[in-house]
Structure formats: C-alpha cells, structure tokens
Amino acid sequence: MDASDTVEHQGRPIVIVSNRGPVSFEVDGDAPDGVRARRGAGGLVSGLGPMVRDTDTIWVAASMTDGDRVVAGRGVTTAEGFRVRLIDIDPDTWVAFYDRVCNEALWFAHHGLFDPVYEPSWPSGWADGPWEAYRQVNQAFAAAVARDAPADAVVLVQDYHLCLMAPALREARPDLHLVHFSHTPFAPPAWLRMLPGAVGRELLDGMAAHHACGFHSPRWEHDFTDSCAALGVPACRTFVAPLGPDEADLEATASAPATQAARAELDELVGDRAFIVRVDRLELSKNVLRGFDAYEALLDAEPHRHGTVVFGAFVYPSRQGVPAYDRYAQAVAARVAEVNERFGTATWTPIAYDPHDDYPRSVAALQRADVVLVNPIRDGLNLVAKEAALLTRRDGQLVLSPEAGAWDELGGNGAWRADPFDVGATARALGDALDAPPPERARRARELRAAAAARTPARWLADQLAAGEA
Ligand code: G6P
C-alpha cells in the first residue's frame, strides 16, 4: 500500500485515535516554537507510522508530557511528518483514567489477571471517581474528533483506553464511519462481571456503538459477542484482522550499526552456549516469572545443561505508576537472582537479565536466539513472536503459549507449545526446542517465517478501513 491509499480511502479521509500518539513533545526554550518533537514509543506507531506519515491523516492522541499540553492548545499540528491533535487532560484525571481504569481494571479483565480470592475489591466511589475520569477522557476525545474530523471520514479508534467515544460521536457526527480495534484479548462475561456495577455493560454499549469492532483473533471476537449476549447488549458488526510485522522496518533495524554492535556483545556473552531469549514489556500478562520457573525446572531435571545454555531476558519497564507492576518488577528481579545464585558458577551466569529498554539489542537477541520463549497468560497478538520468526539467523525455534493471539497463525506452523501455567510442559518444550535436529529446526523456522510474513501492517490497516465501509 502506498501513502495515497491511506490519504483518500475510497474518497474518505482517515482519522486515527489512540491513547499514545505518534509524536511526543518536550518543552524546549531554545526551539523556535517552544517545544521539541520526537517519535512516540510503542508498537502502534511503528506499525502505522510509515503508512500515515506525510499524508492528510489526522492522528488524535492524549497529552502525556508538559510539552504535549503546550501543543494541545494549538489544534492540529504537523510534526515529524504526522498531523497530530493532542488532547489536554489534567494530570489527576489522567492518572485515574490510565492507571486506575485502563491498566488496573480493564487490562486485568481482558487478560484474566484478577485473583478472585483477594482482588478486585472496588472501593465505594470507584464508579464515581476513576470510572467517571475514564468517561471524561473519552468525551474529550469524542469532542476533538467531532470538531476536527473531515466530513465522511473513517475514524479508527484503537484499543481499550477508548471504548466510550462512539455514542456521543455518532450523535454529533452521523457522517463519520466508526471502527474500533482491540489490541488486547476481550474479557469473557465472567471477567467482565468482575467490574463494578454497570461498568461492563456501559463498556459494551460504547463499543457496540461503532459501525464495526475488530480483534486480532476469532477467539477474542467470540468473547466480545459472548459478553454482549450475556449482558444484553446488541453487538455491532465484528471482524478479525491480525497485525503483522513491518519487515522492511525490521530489516532496517537489523542492519543498523547499533544492532550489529549489540550482536557482537551478545556473541561475547553467549559464546558457544545455546541461547534462550525473551523480549517483553515488563508486564504481568507476559508470565515472565513462570518462564524462569520453567528454565529452573529444566536445569533441575537435566544437569548436563548446566553451563551449556544462557537465558537472555530482555525486558523493559512499563506502567510504573501501577503498584502491581512495581511489585512484579521486584519479584522478577528477585527470581533472576535466586536462579543465578542457585546454579551460577564463576564462569556461567544462567540468566542474563536486563530491564532497560534497548530496541537494537532486542532485535539482535532475536536474531541470535536458538529458542525464543513467548509464554503469556493471555495476549491480544504478541508481535514479538512474529518478529522473531522473521529475524532469526539460526533457524531459531519459537516456544509459544496458545493463549497468545499469534498462536492462531503460528501454532500449526512450526511453533512449540507452552501452556502458560504448565511449568513442567514449558520446561520440556524448551528442552525439545533446544535439542531438535537441524532438519527439523530448519523446517519449523521455514514454516514460522511464511506464517509470520503472511500479514503486514498495510493489510491490517486496509482491513480496518474496509470494515468502516461495509
Ligand atoms: C499493549 C496495549 C497498547 C499499549 C501497549 C503499551 O500493547 O494494547 O495499547 O500501548 O500495551 O502499554 P502502555 O500502557 O505503555 O501504552
């Protein structure tokens, strides 16, 4: 797809709406207009960025920095090739919206992270406090889109942060075509009912007010329609459109000097040992702890592996304002120390753990890995699994949880299975993947690569646009 397809889709302009924007700004007294722009973080920007850059597409996003708030006052602004419209939200409302609702409530419900014995335990006032902040932020987004969207635009609303915009927007702007896309799984009825009062129902009403709702997997689509049926909400049209990696972008990173330097460092670190790798956001649903449990079980069961394997765990911090994430980060670091203490020797550190964001190093690790472990409890897609399949230089094997959306495409095409709670089976899968004979490794790697390359960001975007037309 070239840029012209995205500017005018069947004559319709495009508006993208997401919590995290494609550009963020820092206050800078030396800059001519008082702020300095830099590319935003996150997968959505790297996936969609190349297609909407230097086009008329307007991207509406939340302000997250002081510089963003300065820019929010200026309406639609062009920076780094993007036409962005930032929404100013006061910091307290922001924390209630993002930490309390998006990341402690909705994220947990969609990923099955509640532990019903202890939590959730909603305080009185939750529905009037944090949930009201979630409503307000969604209303602010809806008002901005109502004001700035060109006539007849297709509006692509991204993810669980923004589920309540559609009813107001439909009323204010009946000309717009509204599509919602969930990057997460979706909560089945039992987990949605764990949210307080009528929150689950309001969420579904908000989503069903779009012309169509999209998901990475038919399983999440089914959970959505099931929840709608259980809570008495007539569902809208739904569609399934898994995202795929941007191969050109990956290749560019893979051949960049920083990645080559990182690869040389990894060569030094690993030597002639086997290399197991994981690359994740430091995120509860990624199941990092049970990954180490499985590795420990493997070392316990098979002493001949001592000294012959290194587990590179390259994670990066996330959602540090949410106490459960801070506790998790500490638990992960402690577990690494335990395993290294137990098995390590003067010449061998079993786990090479690094919790700092270093994208070139992550890419280098996926190239260098003999086995990549992706064992989430539940995951909308997991793009890393697909990226690993494209990046490997050693017929790298993929040990994958069937609870990742990507399992639909990769499960029957070369991936080894690791049920996320079955530590013993994960340990065996790691061992089998490490020991697979070269012809089997090559076959699996070939199948994985073909399956991972089958979907592209352009295809994914085109599917959302088509859903807005139907
Ligand atoms: C998931 C979500 C995205 C989110 C990303 C990073 O992939 O589906 O919406 O942007 O995690 O999380 P963060 O909270 O840092 O934006």
Tab-separated table of C-alpha atoms and ligand atoms in Angstrom:
chain	number	residue	atom	x	y	z
A	1	MET	CA	0.000	0.000	0.000
A	2	ASP	CA	1.406	3.414	-0.783
A	3	ALA	CA	0.591	6.595	1.057
A	4	SER	CA	-2.102	7.672	-1.409
A	5	ASP	CA	-4.242	4.685	-0.409
A	6	THR	CA	-4.345	5.907	3.141
A	7	VAL	CA	-4.971	9.584	2.465
A	8	GLU	CA	-8.083	9.009	0.445
A	9	HIS	CA	-9.647	5.690	1.160
A	10	GLN	CA	-12.436	5.319	-1.402
A	11	GLY	CA	-12.667	9.081	-1.209
A	12	ARG	CA	-12.804	9.096	2.589
A	13	PRO	CA	-10.255	10.865	4.786
A	14	ILE	CA	-8.876	8.936	7.748
A	15	VAL	CA	-8.655	9.808	11.432
A	16	ILE	CA	-6.691	7.592	13.822
A	17	VAL	CA	-7.462	7.829	17.523
A	18	SER	CA	-5.270	6.278	20.205
A	19	ASN	CA	-4.117	6.939	23.723
A	20	ARG	CA	-0.424	7.017	22.769
A	21	GLY	CA	0.332	9.337	19.874
A	22	PRO	CA	2.889	9.129	17.063
A	23	VAL	CA	4.888	12.096	18.354
A	24	SER	CA	5.577	13.449	21.804
A	25	PHE	CA	6.877	16.896	22.700
A	26	GLU	CA	9.284	18.302	25.248
A	27	VAL	CA	9.300	21.895	26.389
A	28	ASP	CA	12.452	23.485	24.969
A	29	GLY	CA	13.129	27.189	25.416
A	30	ASP	CA	15.636	27.128	22.546
A	31	ALA	CA	13.216	25.701	19.979
A	32	PRO	CA	11.522	28.302	17.748
A	33	ASP	CA	8.009	27.366	18.909
A	34	GLY	CA	8.967	26.387	22.469
A	35	VAL	CA	8.757	22.602	22.067
A	36	ARG	CA	10.838	19.821	20.560
A	37	ALA	CA	9.183	16.818	18.892
A	38	ARG	CA	10.330	13.205	18.931
A	39	ARG	CA	8.815	9.985	17.627
A	40	GLY	CA	6.425	8.378	20.117
A	41	ALA	CA	7.086	4.954	21.617
A	42	GLY	CA	5.090	1.814	21.066
A	43	GLY	CA	4.118	-0.767	18.514
A	44	LEU	CA	1.166	1.131	17.080
A	45	VAL	CA	3.404	3.960	15.926
A	46	SER	CA	5.957	1.665	14.329
A	47	GLY	CA	3.165	-0.312	12.636
A	48	LEU	CA	1.027	2.536	11.369
A	49	GLY	CA	3.606	5.325	11.245
A	50	PRO	CA	5.131	4.651	7.826
A	51	MET	CA	1.673	4.481	6.217
A	52	VAL	CA	0.207	7.659	7.618
A	53	ARG	CA	3.321	9.810	7.699
A	54	ASP	CA	3.264	12.690	5.198
A	55	THR	CA	-0.426	12.143	4.462
A	56	ASP	CA	-3.546	14.103	5.420
A	57	THR	CA	-4.461	11.543	8.090
A	58	ILE	CA	-5.124	13.198	11.424
A	59	TRP	CA	-3.934	11.283	14.499
A	60	VAL	CA	-5.725	12.197	17.742
A	61	ALA	CA	-3.956	11.221	20.991
A	62	ALA	CA	-3.669	12.095	24.684
A	63	SER	CA	-1.158	14.583	26.073
A	64	MET	CA	1.305	12.809	28.301
A	65	THR	CA	4.032	15.419	28.822
A	66	ASP	CA	4.158	19.156	29.576
A	67	GLY	CA	5.294	19.716	26.009
A	68	ASP	CA	2.277	17.753	24.740
A	69	ARG	CA	-0.011	20.035	26.772
A	70	VAL	CA	1.527	23.095	25.120
A	71	VAL	CA	0.873	21.569	21.707
A	72	ALA	CA	-2.667	20.517	22.717
A	73	GLY	CA	-3.628	24.190	22.808
A	74	ARG	CA	-2.648	24.619	19.173
A	75	GLY	CA	-5.194	22.338	17.491
A	76	VAL	CA	-3.985	20.106	14.666
A	77	THR	CA	-0.185	20.399	14.457
A	78	THR	CA	2.264	18.859	11.998
A	79	ALA	CA	5.422	17.330	13.478
A	80	GLU	CA	7.780	14.592	12.282
A	81	GLY	CA	5.525	14.200	9.249
A	82	PHE	CA	2.413	13.476	11.343
A	83	ARG	CA	-0.702	15.631	11.624
A	84	VAL	CA	-1.423	15.286	15.331
A	85	ARG	CA	-4.218	16.581	17.513
A	86	LEU	CA	-3.345	16.209	21.182
A	87	ILE	CA	-5.986	16.281	23.910
A	88	ASP	CA	-5.210	18.144	27.110
A	89	ILE	CA	-6.234	16.195	30.188
A	90	ASP	CA	-5.483	17.413	33.698
A	91	PRO	CA	-2.908	15.205	35.429
A	92	ASP	CA	-5.248	13.871	38.168
A	93	THR	CA	-7.887	12.862	35.658
A	94	TRP	CA	-5.133	11.290	33.580
A	95	VAL	CA	-3.877	9.122	36.458
A	96	ALA	CA	-7.421	7.989	37.311
A	97	PHE	CA	-8.104	7.191	33.643
A	98	TYR	CA	-4.829	5.479	32.764
A	99	ASP	CA	-3.601	3.847	35.982
A	100	ARG	CA	-6.839	3.108	37.826
A	101	VAL	CA	-9.190	2.205	34.974
A	102	CYS	CA	-7.200	1.291	31.851
A	103	ASN	CA	-4.373	-0.578	33.479
A	104	GLU	CA	-5.754	-1.821	36.822
A	105	ALA	CA	-9.311	-2.639	35.763
A	106	LEU	CA	-9.793	-3.109	32.014
A	107	TRP	CA	-6.367	-4.600	31.294
A	108	PHE	CA	-6.827	-7.081	34.151
A	109	ALA	CA	-10.345	-8.041	32.984
A	110	HIS	CA	-9.291	-8.631	29.375
A	111	HIS	CA	-6.188	-10.630	30.338
A	112	GLY	CA	-7.723	-12.674	33.158
A	113	LEU	CA	-5.347	-11.225	35.763
A	114	PHE	CA	-7.799	-10.826	38.645
A	115	ASP	CA	-7.282	-13.192	41.556
A	116	PRO	CA	-10.831	-13.579	42.859
A	117	VAL	CA	-9.771	-14.514	46.375
A	118	TYR	CA	-8.101	-11.154	47.036
A	119	GLU	CA	-8.983	-8.820	44.217
A	120	PRO	CA	-10.545	-6.877	42.746
A	121	SER	CA	-12.082	-5.141	45.712
A	122	TRP	CA	-13.576	-1.959	44.347
A	123	PRO	CA	-13.751	0.841	46.922
A	124	SER	CA	-17.012	2.736	47.219
A	125	GLY	CA	-16.767	5.708	44.943
A	126	TRP	CA	-14.789	3.862	42.264
A	127	ALA	CA	-17.600	4.247	39.759
A	128	ASP	CA	-17.941	7.980	40.523
A	129	GLY	CA	-14.187	8.564	40.676
A	130	PRO	CA	-11.889	6.667	38.295
A	131	TRP	CA	-14.692	5.453	36.050
A	132	GLU	CA	-16.010	8.995	35.766
A	133	ALA	CA	-12.469	10.073	34.733
A	134	TYR	CA	-12.496	7.361	32.051
A	135	ARG	CA	-15.819	8.734	30.790
A	136	GLN	CA	-14.466	12.289	30.763
A	137	VAL	CA	-11.326	11.388	28.825
A	138	ASN	CA	-13.410	9.507	26.277
A	139	GLN	CA	-15.755	12.515	25.988
A	140	ALA	CA	-12.786	14.835	25.452
A	141	PHE	CA	-11.521	12.584	22.646
A	142	ALA	CA	-15.025	12.426	21.131
A	143	ALA	CA	-15.330	16.223	21.217
A	144	ALA	CA	-11.964	16.674	19.480
A	145	VAL	CA	-12.823	14.176	16.759
A	146	ALA	CA	-16.272	15.742	16.308
A	147	ARG	CA	-14.588	19.111	15.829
A	148	ASP	CA	-11.627	18.156	13.642
A	149	ALA	CA	-12.615	15.108	11.572
A	150	PRO	CA	-13.186	15.933	7.902
A	151	ALA	CA	-16.640	15.164	6.509
A	152	ASP	CA	-17.360	11.460	5.914
A	153	ALA	CA	-14.046	10.393	7.462
A	154	VAL	CA	-13.419	6.865	8.629
A	155	VAL	CA	-12.350	7.028	12.275
A	156	LEU	CA	-10.128	4.185	13.510
A	157	VAL	CA	-10.335	4.073	17.318
A	158	GLN	CA	-7.544	1.993	18.852
A	159	ASP	CA	-7.795	-0.122	21.980
A	160	TYR	CA	-9.276	-0.439	25.436
A	161	HIS	CA	-8.493	3.099	26.532
A	162	LEU	CA	-11.166	4.486	24.248
A	163	CYS	CA	-14.327	2.395	24.412
A	164	LEU	CA	-16.870	5.095	25.246
A	165	MET	CA	-16.378	7.631	22.452
A	166	ALA	CA	-18.766	6.236	19.887
A	167	PRO	CA	-22.245	7.038	21.277
A	168	ALA	CA	-21.532	10.787	21.561
A	169	LEU	CA	-19.676	10.848	18.271
A	170	ARG	CA	-22.483	9.126	16.408
A	171	GLU	CA	-24.876	11.744	17.649
A	172	ALA	CA	-22.623	14.718	16.927
A	173	ARG	CA	-21.272	13.465	13.603
A	174	PRO	CA	-23.560	10.954	11.872
A	175	ASP	CA	-21.428	11.292	8.720
A	176	LEU	CA	-18.414	9.538	10.310
A	177	HIS	CA	-17.637	5.830	9.912
A	178	LEU	CA	-16.514	4.485	13.272
A	179	VAL	CA	-14.301	1.433	13.654
A	180	HIS	CA	-12.889	0.185	16.961
A	181	PHE	CA	-9.893	-2.133	17.092
A	182	SER	CA	-8.876	-4.040	20.271
A	183	HIS	CA	-5.180	-4.818	20.609
A	184	THR	CA	-5.934	-6.899	23.693
A	185	PRO	CA	-7.934	-10.089	24.080
A	186	PHE	CA	-11.501	-9.472	25.229
A	187	ALA	CA	-12.984	-10.386	28.607
A	188	PRO	CA	-15.491	-13.237	28.570
A	189	PRO	CA	-18.695	-12.485	30.535
A	190	ALA	CA	-17.424	-13.867	33.872
A	191	TRP	CA	-14.444	-11.480	33.926
A	192	LEU	CA	-16.451	-8.520	32.681
A	193	ARG	CA	-18.870	-9.093	35.554
A	194	MET	CA	-15.983	-8.617	37.978
A	195	LEU	CA	-16.003	-4.916	37.112
A	196	PRO	CA	-18.230	-2.915	39.465
A	197	GLY	CA	-21.887	-2.085	38.911
A	198	ALA	CA	-22.904	-1.382	35.357
A	199	VAL	CA	-19.360	-0.700	34.106
A	200	GLY	CA	-19.179	-3.854	31.963
A	201	ARG	CA	-22.451	-3.066	30.298
A	202	GLU	CA	-21.518	0.574	29.667
A	203	LEU	CA	-18.263	-0.585	28.109
A	204	LEU	CA	-20.084	-2.925	25.734
A	205	ASP	CA	-22.679	-0.273	24.871
A	206	GLY	CA	-19.812	2.059	24.000
A	207	MET	CA	-18.059	-0.464	21.789
A	208	ALA	CA	-21.231	-1.658	20.080
A	209	ALA	CA	-21.999	1.933	19.032
A	210	HIS	CA	-19.180	1.687	16.443
A	211	HIS	CA	-20.047	0.529	12.956
A	212	ALA	CA	-17.616	-2.357	13.446
A	213	CYS	CA	-15.296	-3.761	16.138
A	214	GLY	CA	-12.115	-5.606	15.187
A	215	PHE	CA	-9.889	-8.102	17.003
A	216	HIS	CA	-6.593	-9.912	16.420
A	217	SER	CA	-8.130	-13.355	16.904
A	218	PRO	CA	-11.504	-15.037	16.353
A	219	ARG	CA	-11.260	-16.115	19.996
A	220	TRP	CA	-11.357	-12.503	21.228
A	221	GLU	CA	-14.091	-11.669	18.733
A	222	HIS	CA	-16.096	-14.545	20.152
A	223	ASP	CA	-15.507	-13.387	23.752
A	224	PHE	CA	-16.806	-9.952	22.771
A	225	THR	CA	-20.003	-11.214	21.133
A	226	ASP	CA	-20.474	-13.664	24.006
A	227	SER	CA	-20.185	-10.852	26.556
A	228	CYS	CA	-22.629	-8.744	24.538
A	229	ALA	CA	-25.121	-11.617	24.514
A	230	ALA	CA	-24.664	-12.314	28.242
A	231	LEU	CA	-25.116	-8.669	29.265
A	232	GLY	CA	-27.969	-7.990	26.865
A	233	VAL	CA	-26.154	-5.585	24.503
A	234	PRO	CA	-26.845	-5.945	20.773
A	235	ALA	CA	-23.353	-6.391	19.232
A	236	CYS	CA	-22.227	-4.410	16.199
A	237	ARG	CA	-20.524	-5.966	13.182
A	238	THR	CA	-17.211	-7.605	14.115
A	239	PHE	CA	-14.126	-8.588	12.140
A	240	VAL	CA	-10.794	-10.314	12.684
A	241	ALA	CA	-7.603	-8.711	11.376
A	242	PRO	CA	-4.319	-9.819	12.953
A	243	LEU	CA	-1.442	-7.368	12.711
A	244	GLY	CA	1.792	-8.465	11.045
A	245	PRO	CA	5.351	-7.199	11.418
A	246	ASP	CA	6.803	-4.477	9.220
A	247	GLU	CA	9.540	-6.483	7.536
A	248	ALA	CA	11.284	-3.527	5.900
A	249	ASP	CA	11.429	-1.693	9.213
A	250	LEU	CA	12.793	-4.777	10.986
A	251	GLU	CA	15.418	-5.257	8.297
A	252	ALA	CA	16.496	-1.626	8.582
A	253	THR	CA	16.958	-2.028	12.347
A	254	ALA	CA	18.653	-5.398	11.898
A	255	SER	CA	21.343	-3.932	9.654
A	256	ALA	CA	21.868	-0.720	11.658
A	257	PRO	CA	25.268	-0.268	13.345
A	258	ALA	CA	23.749	-0.240	16.864
A	259	THR	CA	22.207	-3.666	16.239
A	260	GLN	CA	25.421	-5.056	14.822
A	261	ALA	CA	27.303	-3.799	17.863
A	262	ALA	CA	24.694	-5.382	20.157
A	263	ARG	CA	25.054	-8.676	18.274
A	264	ALA	CA	28.803	-8.656	18.797
A	265	GLU	CA	28.249	-8.117	22.530
A	266	LEU	CA	25.768	-10.981	22.641
A	267	ASP	CA	28.237	-13.234	20.796
A	268	GLU	CA	30.710	-12.476	23.527
A	269	LEU	CA	28.168	-13.079	26.291
A	270	VAL	CA	26.824	-16.365	24.917
A	271	GLY	CA	29.957	-17.852	23.345
A	272	ASP	CA	29.247	-21.370	22.126
A	273	ARG	CA	26.392	-21.943	24.568
A	274	ALA	CA	22.791	-22.300	23.481
A	275	PHE	CA	20.792	-19.084	23.779
A	276	ILE	CA	17.190	-18.884	25.008
A	277	VAL	CA	15.722	-15.386	24.643
A	278	ARG	CA	12.670	-13.499	25.772
A	279	VAL	CA	11.841	-9.901	24.792
A	280	ASP	CA	8.883	-8.356	26.584
A	281	ARG	CA	7.395	-5.357	28.234
A	282	LEU	CA	7.730	-5.991	32.000
A	283	GLU	CA	4.095	-6.939	32.115
A	284	LEU	CA	2.089	-9.249	34.367
A	285	SER	CA	0.339	-10.967	31.477
A	286	LYS	CA	3.663	-11.913	29.850
A	287	ASN	CA	4.234	-14.585	32.509
A	288	VAL	CA	7.912	-13.782	32.984
A	289	LEU	CA	8.098	-15.498	36.390
A	290	ARG	CA	6.804	-18.864	35.158
A	291	GLY	CA	9.261	-18.603	32.276
A	292	PHE	CA	12.082	-18.603	34.844
A	293	ASP	CA	10.343	-21.374	36.803
A	294	ALA	CA	10.364	-23.480	33.623
A	295	TYR	CA	14.041	-22.737	32.989
A	296	GLU	CA	14.882	-23.677	36.561
A	297	ALA	CA	12.882	-26.909	36.174
A	298	LEU	CA	14.869	-27.698	33.024
A	299	LEU	CA	18.186	-27.114	34.806
A	300	ASP	CA	16.967	-29.227	37.720
A	301	ALA	CA	15.855	-32.123	35.557
A	302	GLU	CA	18.802	-32.095	33.156
A	303	PRO	CA	22.106	-31.274	34.879
A	304	HIS	CA	24.020	-31.836	31.628
A	305	ARG	CA	22.688	-28.436	30.542
A	306	HIS	CA	24.494	-26.583	33.333
A	307	GLY	CA	26.996	-24.276	31.752
A	308	THR	CA	25.763	-25.011	28.235
A	309	VAL	CA	22.864	-22.556	27.961
A	310	VAL	CA	22.150	-18.889	28.714
A	311	PHE	CA	18.689	-17.388	29.099
A	312	GLY	CA	18.731	-13.752	27.894
A	313	ALA	CA	15.723	-11.947	29.389
A	314	PHE	CA	15.477	-8.525	27.790
A	315	VAL	CA	12.509	-6.731	29.267
A	316	TYR	CA	11.650	-3.073	29.529
A	317	PRO	CA	9.790	-1.216	32.251
A	318	SER	CA	6.109	-0.428	31.886
A	319	ARG	CA	3.255	1.293	33.762
A	320	GLN	CA	5.458	2.138	36.700
A	321	GLY	CA	2.663	4.128	38.372
A	322	VAL	CA	0.655	0.962	38.948
A	323	PRO	CA	1.659	-0.786	42.227
A	324	ALA	CA	1.063	-4.298	40.828
A	325	TYR	CA	3.629	-3.595	38.077
A	326	ASP	CA	6.201	-2.297	40.545
A	327	ARG	CA	5.745	-5.400	42.710
A	328	TYR	CA	6.048	-7.602	39.642
A	329	ALA	CA	9.286	-5.931	38.540
A	330	GLN	CA	10.745	-6.608	42.002
A	331	ALA	CA	9.548	-10.211	42.000
A	332	VAL	CA	11.110	-10.820	38.580
A	333	ALA	CA	14.470	-9.346	39.624
A	334	ALA	CA	14.422	-11.435	42.818
A	335	ARG	CA	13.633	-14.624	40.890
A	336	VAL	CA	16.526	-13.995	38.493
A	337	ALA	CA	18.872	-13.521	41.452
A	338	GLU	CA	17.598	-16.769	43.009
A	339	VAL	CA	18.163	-18.885	39.900
A	340	ASN	CA	21.569	-17.343	39.243
A	341	GLU	CA	22.565	-17.825	42.863
A	342	ARG	CA	21.444	-21.434	42.833
A	343	PHE	CA	23.095	-22.603	39.602
A	344	GLY	CA	25.644	-19.934	38.652
A	345	THR	CA	29.386	-20.592	38.749
A	346	ALA	CA	32.474	-18.443	38.355
A	347	THR	CA	32.241	-18.871	34.596
A	348	TRP	CA	28.498	-19.195	33.977
A	349	THR	CA	25.533	-16.903	34.713
A	350	PRO	CA	22.389	-18.864	33.803
A	351	ILE	CA	20.144	-15.816	33.273
A	352	ALA	CA	21.360	-12.607	31.617
A	353	TYR	CA	18.683	-10.197	32.772
A	354	ASP	CA	18.352	-6.615	31.614
A	355	PRO	CA	15.308	-4.478	32.422
A	356	HIS	CA	16.343	-1.471	30.287
A	357	ASP	CA	14.737	-0.549	27.022
A	358	ASP	CA	17.242	-1.170	24.220
A	359	TYR	CA	15.469	-1.853	20.941
A	360	PRO	CA	18.552	-2.613	18.791
A	361	ARG	CA	19.740	-5.077	21.449
A	362	SER	CA	16.297	-6.753	21.497
A	363	VAL	CA	16.410	-7.146	17.713
A	364	ALA	CA	19.967	-8.522	17.926
A	365	ALA	CA	18.854	-11.014	20.576
A	366	LEU	CA	16.004	-12.284	18.390
A	367	GLN	CA	18.466	-12.731	15.516
A	368	ARG	CA	20.940	-14.582	17.714
A	369	ALA	CA	18.462	-16.760	19.665
A	370	ASP	CA	18.356	-20.539	19.371
A	371	VAL	CA	14.987	-20.559	21.129
A	372	VAL	CA	12.600	-17.668	21.799
A	373	LEU	CA	10.184	-18.075	24.704
A	374	VAL	CA	6.795	-16.322	24.413
A	375	ASN	CA	4.576	-17.756	27.172
A	376	PRO	CA	1.903	-15.153	28.014
A	377	ILE	CA	-1.036	-15.889	30.287
A	378	ARG	CA	-3.171	-14.214	27.619
A	379	ASP	CA	-2.121	-11.785	24.912
A	380	GLY	CA	-4.015	-9.957	22.160
A	381	LEU	CA	-1.497	-10.938	19.487
A	382	ASN	CA	2.193	-10.850	20.536
A	383	LEU	CA	4.083	-9.259	17.701
A	384	VAL	CA	7.448	-10.368	19.139
A	385	ALA	CA	6.570	-13.969	18.243
A	386	LYS	CA	6.146	-12.976	14.602
A	387	GLU	CA	9.180	-10.682	14.600
A	388	ALA	CA	11.319	-13.490	15.986
A	389	ALA	CA	10.256	-15.712	13.081
A	390	LEU	CA	11.359	-13.078	10.565
A	391	LEU	CA	14.580	-12.064	12.286
A	392	THR	CA	16.200	-15.380	13.128
A	393	ARG	CA	19.614	-16.120	11.652
A	394	ARG	CA	19.945	-19.548	13.249
A	395	ASP	CA	16.659	-21.303	12.441
A	396	GLY	CA	15.524	-20.061	15.846
A	397	GLN	CA	12.727	-22.063	17.426
A	398	LEU	CA	9.655	-20.483	18.974
A	399	VAL	CA	8.133	-21.811	22.206
A	400	LEU	CA	4.711	-20.181	22.229
A	401	SER	CA	1.704	-20.021	24.525
A	402	PRO	CA	-1.575	-20.975	22.870
A	403	GLU	CA	-3.120	-18.079	24.830
A	404	ALA	CA	-1.395	-15.563	22.549
A	405	GLY	CA	-3.467	-14.411	19.582
A	406	ALA	CA	-0.462	-15.205	17.350
A	407	TRP	CA	-0.946	-18.901	18.178
A	408	ASP	CA	-3.816	-18.955	15.638
A	409	GLU	CA	-1.301	-18.326	12.866
A	410	LEU	CA	1.915	-19.835	14.252
A	411	GLY	CA	0.636	-22.753	16.346
A	412	GLY	CA	0.153	-25.131	13.441
A	413	ASN	CA	3.135	-23.719	11.609
A	414	GLY	CA	6.260	-24.649	13.450
A	415	ALA	CA	5.829	-23.254	16.982
A	416	TRP	CA	6.409	-25.461	20.042
A	417	ARG	CA	3.543	-25.297	22.515
A	418	ALA	CA	3.893	-23.956	26.058
A	419	ASP	CA	0.676	-23.767	28.057
A	420	PRO	CA	1.267	-20.772	30.285
A	421	PHE	CA	0.500	-22.372	33.660
A	422	ASP	CA	2.113	-25.709	32.871
A	423	VAL	CA	5.666	-25.069	34.014
A	424	GLY	CA	6.690	-28.703	33.510
A	425	ALA	CA	5.460	-28.758	29.929
A	426	THR	CA	7.138	-25.401	29.235
A	427	ALA	CA	10.417	-26.810	30.560
A	428	ARG	CA	10.069	-29.836	28.278
A	429	ALA	CA	9.209	-27.626	25.290
A	430	LEU	CA	12.347	-25.555	25.935
A	431	GLY	CA	14.442	-28.727	26.110
A	432	ASP	CA	12.877	-30.227	22.979
A	433	ALA	CA	13.292	-26.986	21.045
A	434	LEU	CA	16.955	-26.766	22.086
A	435	ASP	CA	17.602	-30.378	21.074
A	436	ALA	CA	15.651	-30.537	17.800
A	437	PRO	CA	17.832	-31.908	14.969
A	438	PRO	CA	18.904	-29.377	12.316
A	439	PRO	CA	16.477	-30.545	9.587
A	440	GLU	CA	13.522	-30.200	11.972
A	441	ARG	CA	14.768	-26.804	13.133
A	442	ALA	CA	15.030	-25.654	9.529
A	443	ARG	CA	11.553	-26.916	8.656
A	444	ARG	CA	9.934	-25.267	11.656
A	445	ALA	CA	11.766	-21.991	11.054
A	446	ARG	CA	10.676	-22.013	7.417
A	447	GLU	CA	7.034	-22.603	8.326
A	448	LEU	CA	7.121	-19.921	11.006
A	449	ARG	CA	8.636	-17.380	8.657
A	450	ALA	CA	5.979	-17.976	5.982
A	451	ALA	CA	3.163	-17.726	8.543
A	452	ALA	CA	4.621	-14.594	10.163
A	453	ALA	CA	5.119	-12.823	6.840
A	454	ALA	CA	1.565	-13.526	5.673
A	455	ARG	CA	0.137	-10.444	7.365
A	456	THR	CA	1.541	-6.914	7.080
A	457	PRO	CA	0.681	-3.590	8.728
A	458	ALA	CA	-0.695	-2.390	5.365
A	459	ARG	CA	-3.058	-5.376	5.166
A	460	TRP	CA	-4.142	-4.796	8.751
A	461	LEU	CA	-4.889	-1.124	8.090
A	462	ALA	CA	-6.723	-1.982	4.874
A	463	ASP	CA	-8.927	-4.442	6.801
A	464	GLN	CA	-9.916	-1.756	9.295
A	465	LEU	CA	-10.708	0.687	6.520
A	466	ALA	CA	-12.780	-1.926	4.710
A	467	ALA	CA	-14.685	-2.616	7.945
A	468	GLY	CA	-15.605	1.079	8.036
A	469	GLU	CA	-17.095	0.818	4.552
A	470	ALA	CA	-19.114	-2.367	4.878
B	1	G6P	C1	-0.452	-3.064	24.773
B	1	G6P	C2	-1.704	-2.260	24.525
B	1	G6P	C3	-1.351	-0.942	23.899
B	1	G6P	C4	-0.341	-0.231	24.741
B	1	G6P	C5	0.897	-1.110	24.931
B	1	G6P	C6	1.951	-0.455	25.836
B	1	G6P	O1	0.107	-3.479	23.588
B	1	G6P	O2	-2.629	-2.977	23.738
B	1	G6P	O3	-2.492	-0.126	23.813
B	1	G6P	O4	0.022	0.981	24.158
B	1	G6P	O5	0.488	-2.313	25.508
B	1	G6P	O6	1.384	-0.061	27.037
B	1	G6P	P1	1.345	1.447	27.513
B	1	G6P	O7	0.426	1.425	28.685
B	1	G6P	O8	2.762	1.755	27.874
B	1	G6P	O9	0.835	2.299	26.387
